[in-house]
């Protein structure tokens, strides 16, 4: 509706047609509990989060005949983590509490302003403070939506993107090809120590905000997740 686009593979998760088995949910919770135990054995803090699918937050712009499922994969994971005592940053709750739309119309991800809300929420869950969501900025038509580009690769139409009046202050330790690089390392004047963050494409925007707060940070898209990278960045 209203020219909004959604990634088709997320629909079945929203409706509950594609849930995890009990064994899968348990395995995810248990695996993350083991990761948490290792991280804490190194004297560091562990936090896990799920970036909400766009349709989970803005179903009013999707197909009119879709009904939300009582059980979703994200809900199953949240319950599994609670049983294992794994720290979980609930971004669903954070975004649902905002009336403002914080995802792109033509893209499957949050805007930079949405990333700012995620940033502040995750820092709060780590016992730290962040105020990026309150920083000044404006929307400008500068973003090429991934979903729109799949449908119309030759089009020049651009989506609205949030631009901060003052950009995050950090440097890349080595030049990057683009924000999809498998590994990105940064340095800044941040006072929150050193960060290791495993991320997906939602980290394309989020990593720049996190980079400003941590003196050194390593952002990895590599799988399987290598917790040994903690030593490379001295992650706390």
C-alpha positions in Angstrom: 0.0 0.0 0.0 1.1 3.6 -0.6 4.0 2.3 -2.7 5.6 0.4 0.3 7.6 -2.6 -0.6 8.3 -5.7 1.6 10.6 -8.6 1.3 8.5 -11.6 0.4 10.4 -14.2 2.6 9.4 -12.3 5.7 5.7 -12.7 5.2 5.5 -16.3 6.5 7.3 -15.3 9.7 4.8 -12.5 10.3 1.8 -14.8 9.8 3.4 -17.5 11.9 3.4 -20.0 8.9 7.2 -20.4 9.2 8.0 -21.0 12.8 10.9 -22.8 14.5 10.6 -26.3 15.9 10.9 -26.6 19.6 14.3 -28.2 19.0 15.5 -25.4 16.8 14.4 -22.7 19.4 16.2 -24.6 22.2 19.4 -25.0 20.1 19.5 -21.3 19.4 19.0 -20.4 23.0 21.6 -23.0 24.2 24.2 -22.0 21.6 23.9 -18.3 22.6 24.1 -19.3 26.3 27.4 -21.0 25.5 28.6 -18.0 23.7 27.6 -15.8 26.6 29.5 -18.0 29.0 32.7 -17.8 26.9 32.4 -14.0 26.6 31.9 -13.5 30.3 34.8 -15.9 31.1 36.9 -13.3 29.2 35.6 -10.5 31.5 33.4 -9.0 28.8 29.6 -8.3 28.6 27.4 -10.2 26.2 24.2 -9.0 24.5 22.0 -10.5 21.7 19.3 -8.8 19.7 17.1 -9.3 16.7 16.5 -6.6 14.1 12.7 -6.6 13.5 11.5 -7.5 10.0 9.8 -4.4 8.4 6.4 -6.1 8.2 6.5 -6.9 11.9 6.4 -3.2 12.7 4.4 -1.7 9.8 1.9 -4.3 8.6 -0.6 -1.6 7.9 1.3 -0.9 4.6 1.3 -4.6 3.5 -1.3 -6.8 1.9 -4.7 -6.3 3.6 -5.5 -10.0 4.0 -2.5 -10.8 6.2 -3.1 -11.7 9.9 -0.3 -11.8 12.5 0.6 -15.2 13.9 0.3 -15.9 17.6 3.7 -17.5 17.4 6.7 -16.1 15.4 10.3 -17.2 15.1 11.4 -13.9 16.9 9.0 -14.6 19.8 10.3 -18.2 20.1 13.9 -17.0 20.2 13.1 -14.4 22.9 11.4 -17.1 25.0 14.4 -19.5 24.5 16.8 -16.8 25.6 14.8 -16.0 28.7 14.9 -19.7 29.7 18.7 -19.7 29.3 19.2 -16.3 31.0 20.8 -14.8 27.9 20.7 -10.9 27.9 18.4 -9.8 25.1 17.9 -6.3 23.7 14.3 -6.0 22.6 14.2 -3.8 19.6 10.6 -4.8 18.8 9.4 -3.1 21.9 11.6 0.0 21.3 10.2 0.5 17.7 6.6 -0.3 18.6 6.7 2.4 21.2 7.5 5.0 18.5 4.7 6.5 16.4 7.3 7.8 13.9 8.0 5.5 11.0 11.7 4.5 11.2 12.1 2.1 8.3 12.5 2.9 4.6 9.5 2.7 2.2 11.4 1.1 -0.6 14.0 -0.8 1.4 13.9 -3.7 3.9 15.9 -1.9 6.6 15.6 0.9 9.1 16.6 4.5 8.3 19.6 6.1 10.0 17.1 7.5 12.5 15.9 4.0 13.1 19.5 2.9 13.6 19.8 5.7 16.2 16.9 4.3 18.2 18.5 0.8 18.0 21.8 2.2 19.0 20.4 3.9 22.1 18.4 0.9 23.1 21.3 -1.5 22.8 23.6 0.8 24.8 21.0 1.1 27.5 20.9 -2.7 27.7 24.6 -2.7 28.2 24.3 -0.3 31.0 25.6 2.6 28.9 24.0 5.8 27.7 23.3 6.9 24.1 21.4 9.9 22.8 21.7 9.6 19.0 17.9 9.4 18.6 17.6 12.9 20.0 20.3 14.4 17.7 19.3 16.9 15.0 19.0 16.0 11.3 16.7 15.8 8.4 15.4 13.4 5.7 16.7 13.7 2.2 16.1 11.7 -0.9 19.5 10.0 -1.2 18.9 6.3 -0.5 18.6 3.6 -3.2 16.1 1.1 -1.7 17.3 -2.5 -2.0 13.7 -3.8 -2.7 13.0 -1.2 -5.3 16.4 -1.8 -7.0 15.5 -5.6 -7.3 12.3 -4.7 -9.1 13.6 -1.7 -11.1 17.4 -1.9 -11.4 17.5 0.8 -14.1 15.4 3.3 -12.2 17.0 6.4 -10.6 14.3 6.8 -7.9 15.6 7.4 -4.4 14.1 6.8 -1.0 14.3 9.2 2.0 17.3 8.8 4.3 17.9 10.5 7.6 21.1 12.6 7.7 22.5 13.8 11.0 23.5 17.5 11.2 26.8 16.3 12.7 28.0 13.0 11.3 29.4 10.3 13.7 33.1 10.9 14.5 35.3 7.8 13.9 37.9 6.5 11.4 38.2 3.2 9.6 41.4 1.4 10.5 41.7 0.2 6.9 39.9 1.4 3.8 36.6 -0.4 3.2 35.1 -1.4 -0.1 31.5 -0.6 1.2 29.4 -1.1 4.2 28.7 -4.8 3.3 32.4 -5.8 3.9 32.8 -9.0 5.9 35.0 -7.2 8.4 35.2 -3.5 9.4 37.5 -2.1 12.1 37.2 1.4 13.5 38.8 3.7 16.0 37.4 6.8 17.7 37.6 8.9 20.8 34.8 6.9 22.3 35.0 6.1 26.0 33.1 2.8 26.2 36.0 0.5 25.7 36.3 -1.9 22.8 33.5 -3.7 20.9 33.1 -6.9 18.9 29.8 -6.9 17.1 28.5 -9.7 14.8 26.0 -8.2 12.5 23.9 -8.5 9.3 22.8 -5.9 6.8 21.1 -3.9 9.5 24.6 -3.1 10.7 25.3 -1.2 7.5 24.0 2.0 9.3 24.2 0.9 12.9 27.9 0.2 12.8 28.7 3.9 12.2 26.9 4.9 15.3 28.4 2.2 17.5 31.9 3.1 16.1 31.7 6.6 17.6 31.2 5.3 21.1 33.9 2.6 21.3 37.6 3.4 21.2 38.1 0.3 18.9 35.5 -1.8 17.3 35.4 -4.8 15.0 32.2 -5.5 13.0 32.0 -8.9 11.5 29.6 -10.5 9.0 31.6 -13.7 8.8 30.0 -17.0 9.7 30.3 -19.1 11.7 30.8 -16.5 14.4 34.4 -16.5 15.7 34.5 -15.4 19.3 38.3 -15.5 19.1 38.0 -12.1 17.4 37.5 -10.7 20.9 41.3 -11.0 21.4 42.1 -9.1 18.2 40.2 -6.0 19.4 40.5 -6.5 23.2 36.7 -6.5 23.4 35.1 -5.8 26.7 
